[in-house]
Coordinates of C-alpha atoms in Angstrom, one line a residue:
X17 CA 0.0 0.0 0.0
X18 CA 2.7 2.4 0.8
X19 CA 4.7 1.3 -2.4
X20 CA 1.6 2.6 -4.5
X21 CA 1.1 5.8 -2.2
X22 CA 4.4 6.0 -2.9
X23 CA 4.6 6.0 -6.6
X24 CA 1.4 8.0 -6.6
X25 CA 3.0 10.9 -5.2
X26 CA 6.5 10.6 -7.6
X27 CA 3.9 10.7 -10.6
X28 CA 2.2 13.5 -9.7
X29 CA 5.4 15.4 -8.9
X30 CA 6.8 14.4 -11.9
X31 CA 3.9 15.6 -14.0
X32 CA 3.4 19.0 -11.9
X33 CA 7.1 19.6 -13.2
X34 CA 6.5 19.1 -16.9
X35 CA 5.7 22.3 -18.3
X36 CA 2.5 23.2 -20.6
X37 CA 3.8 24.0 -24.4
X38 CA 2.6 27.1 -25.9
X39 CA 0.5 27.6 -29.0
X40 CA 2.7 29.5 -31.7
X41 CA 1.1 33.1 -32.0
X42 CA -0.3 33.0 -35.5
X43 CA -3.6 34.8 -35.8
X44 CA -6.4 33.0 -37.7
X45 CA -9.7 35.0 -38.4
X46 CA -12.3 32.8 -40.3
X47 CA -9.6 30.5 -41.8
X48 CA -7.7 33.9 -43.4
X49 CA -4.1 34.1 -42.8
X50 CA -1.2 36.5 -43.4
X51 CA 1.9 34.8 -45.2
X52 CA 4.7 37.1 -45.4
X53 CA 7.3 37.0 -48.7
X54 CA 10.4 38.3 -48.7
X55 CA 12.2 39.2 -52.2
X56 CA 15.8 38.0 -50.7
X57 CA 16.4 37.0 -47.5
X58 CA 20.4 37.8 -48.8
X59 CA 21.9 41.2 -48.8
X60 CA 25.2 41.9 -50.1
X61 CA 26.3 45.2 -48.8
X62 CA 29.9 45.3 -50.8
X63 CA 32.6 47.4 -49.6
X64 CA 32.3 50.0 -46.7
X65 CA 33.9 52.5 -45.7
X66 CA 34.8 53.0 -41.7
X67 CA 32.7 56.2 -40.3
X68 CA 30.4 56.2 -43.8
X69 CA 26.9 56.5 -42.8
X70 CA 25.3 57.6 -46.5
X71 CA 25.9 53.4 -47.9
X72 CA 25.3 51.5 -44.6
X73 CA 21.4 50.6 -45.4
X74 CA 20.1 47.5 -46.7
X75 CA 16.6 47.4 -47.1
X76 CA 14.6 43.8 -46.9
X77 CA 11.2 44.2 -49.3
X78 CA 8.2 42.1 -48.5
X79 CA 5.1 41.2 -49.6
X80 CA 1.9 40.0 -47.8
X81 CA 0.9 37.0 -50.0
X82 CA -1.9 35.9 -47.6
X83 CA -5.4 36.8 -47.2
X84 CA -5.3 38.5 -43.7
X85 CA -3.0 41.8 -42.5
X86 CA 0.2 41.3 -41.9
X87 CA 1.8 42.8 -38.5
X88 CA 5.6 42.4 -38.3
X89 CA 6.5 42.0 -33.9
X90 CA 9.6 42.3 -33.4
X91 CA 12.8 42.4 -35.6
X92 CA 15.9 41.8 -33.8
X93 CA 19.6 41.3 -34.9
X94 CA 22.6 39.3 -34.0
X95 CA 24.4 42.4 -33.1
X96 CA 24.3 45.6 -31.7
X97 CA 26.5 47.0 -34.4
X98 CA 22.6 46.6 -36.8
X99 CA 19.7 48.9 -35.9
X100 CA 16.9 48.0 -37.4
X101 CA 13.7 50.4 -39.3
X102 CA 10.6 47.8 -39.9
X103 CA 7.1 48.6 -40.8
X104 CA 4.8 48.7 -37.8
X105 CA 1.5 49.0 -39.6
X106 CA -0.7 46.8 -40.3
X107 CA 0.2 45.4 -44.5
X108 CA -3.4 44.8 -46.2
X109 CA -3.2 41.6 -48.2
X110 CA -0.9 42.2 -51.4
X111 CA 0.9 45.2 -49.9
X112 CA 4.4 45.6 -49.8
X113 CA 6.7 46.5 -46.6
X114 CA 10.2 46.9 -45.8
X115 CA 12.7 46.3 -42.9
X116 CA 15.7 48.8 -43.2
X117 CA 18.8 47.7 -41.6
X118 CA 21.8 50.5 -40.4
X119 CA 25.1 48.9 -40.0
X120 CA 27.0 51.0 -38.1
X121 CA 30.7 50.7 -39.3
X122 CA 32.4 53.0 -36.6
X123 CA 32.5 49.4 -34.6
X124 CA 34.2 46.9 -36.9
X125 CA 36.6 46.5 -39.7
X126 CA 37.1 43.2 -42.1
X127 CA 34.1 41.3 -43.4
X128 CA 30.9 40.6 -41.5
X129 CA 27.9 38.7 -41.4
X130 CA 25.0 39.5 -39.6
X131 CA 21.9 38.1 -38.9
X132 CA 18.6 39.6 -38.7
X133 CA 15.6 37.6 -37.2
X134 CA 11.7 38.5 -38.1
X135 CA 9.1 37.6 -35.9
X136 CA 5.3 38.4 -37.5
X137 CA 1.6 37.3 -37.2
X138 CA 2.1 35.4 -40.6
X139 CA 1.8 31.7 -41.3
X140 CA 5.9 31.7 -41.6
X141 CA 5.9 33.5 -38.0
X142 CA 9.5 33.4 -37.5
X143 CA 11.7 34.3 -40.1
X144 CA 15.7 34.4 -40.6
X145 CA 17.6 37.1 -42.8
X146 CA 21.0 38.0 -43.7
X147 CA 23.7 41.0 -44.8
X148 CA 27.0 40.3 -45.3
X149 CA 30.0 43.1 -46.3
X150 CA 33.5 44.3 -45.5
X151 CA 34.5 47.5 -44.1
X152 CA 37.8 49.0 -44.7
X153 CA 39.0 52.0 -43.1

């Protein structure tokens, strides 16, 4: 009896431990969904120069492919040497948007690669983009 009191107890423990899973946050109204394209998920940025800020931008073009508006979340980057410039209104089905990324090149010289991450209300919630350059002084 105290065997099954016992392991009784260890299940529940073990259970209360486990934690729940999260739904992902896509938004669904009436079986309508956003669906975010990107035209390249690849930006060459070429040469830079150190201190330059006029050539430092790439810009990121999207379209909203899917039947429901489109609301970017957050766009964050691999390092603090990106700042980021996104579109924070709602895109209507077929519009277009853009996510502008500043490299700051007072912080590095050589080549880099960066990486930018894209988190939306779209069917592709989560999405993974990339410049890539060199700076010379």
């Amino acid at each position: 009896m105290s065997k099954r009191i016992y392991l009784l107890v260890m299940m529940f423990t073990c259970l209360s431990c486990v934690e729940k899973s999260t739904p992902k946050e896509v938004v669904i109204t009436d079986g309508k969904q956003a669906v975010i394209a990107f035209e390249t998920r690849t930006i060459d940025m070429g040469t830079l120069v150190a201190g330059d800020t006029t050539s430092n931008v790439a810009v990121f073009y999207f379209t909203n492919t899917g039947n429901n508006a489109l609301l970017l979340k957050k766009v964050k980057t691999s390092c603090s040497c990106l700042v980021s410039n996104y579109s924070k209104h709602p895109i209507k089905p077929g519009e277009k948007g853009s996510i502008e990324i500043r490299m700051q090149t007072n912080k590095q010289l050589g080549t880099f690669g960066k990486t930018v991450y894209v988190k939306s209300n779209a069917k592709n919630s989560y999405e993974v983009l990339h410049v890539k350059g060199k700076i010379r002084k």
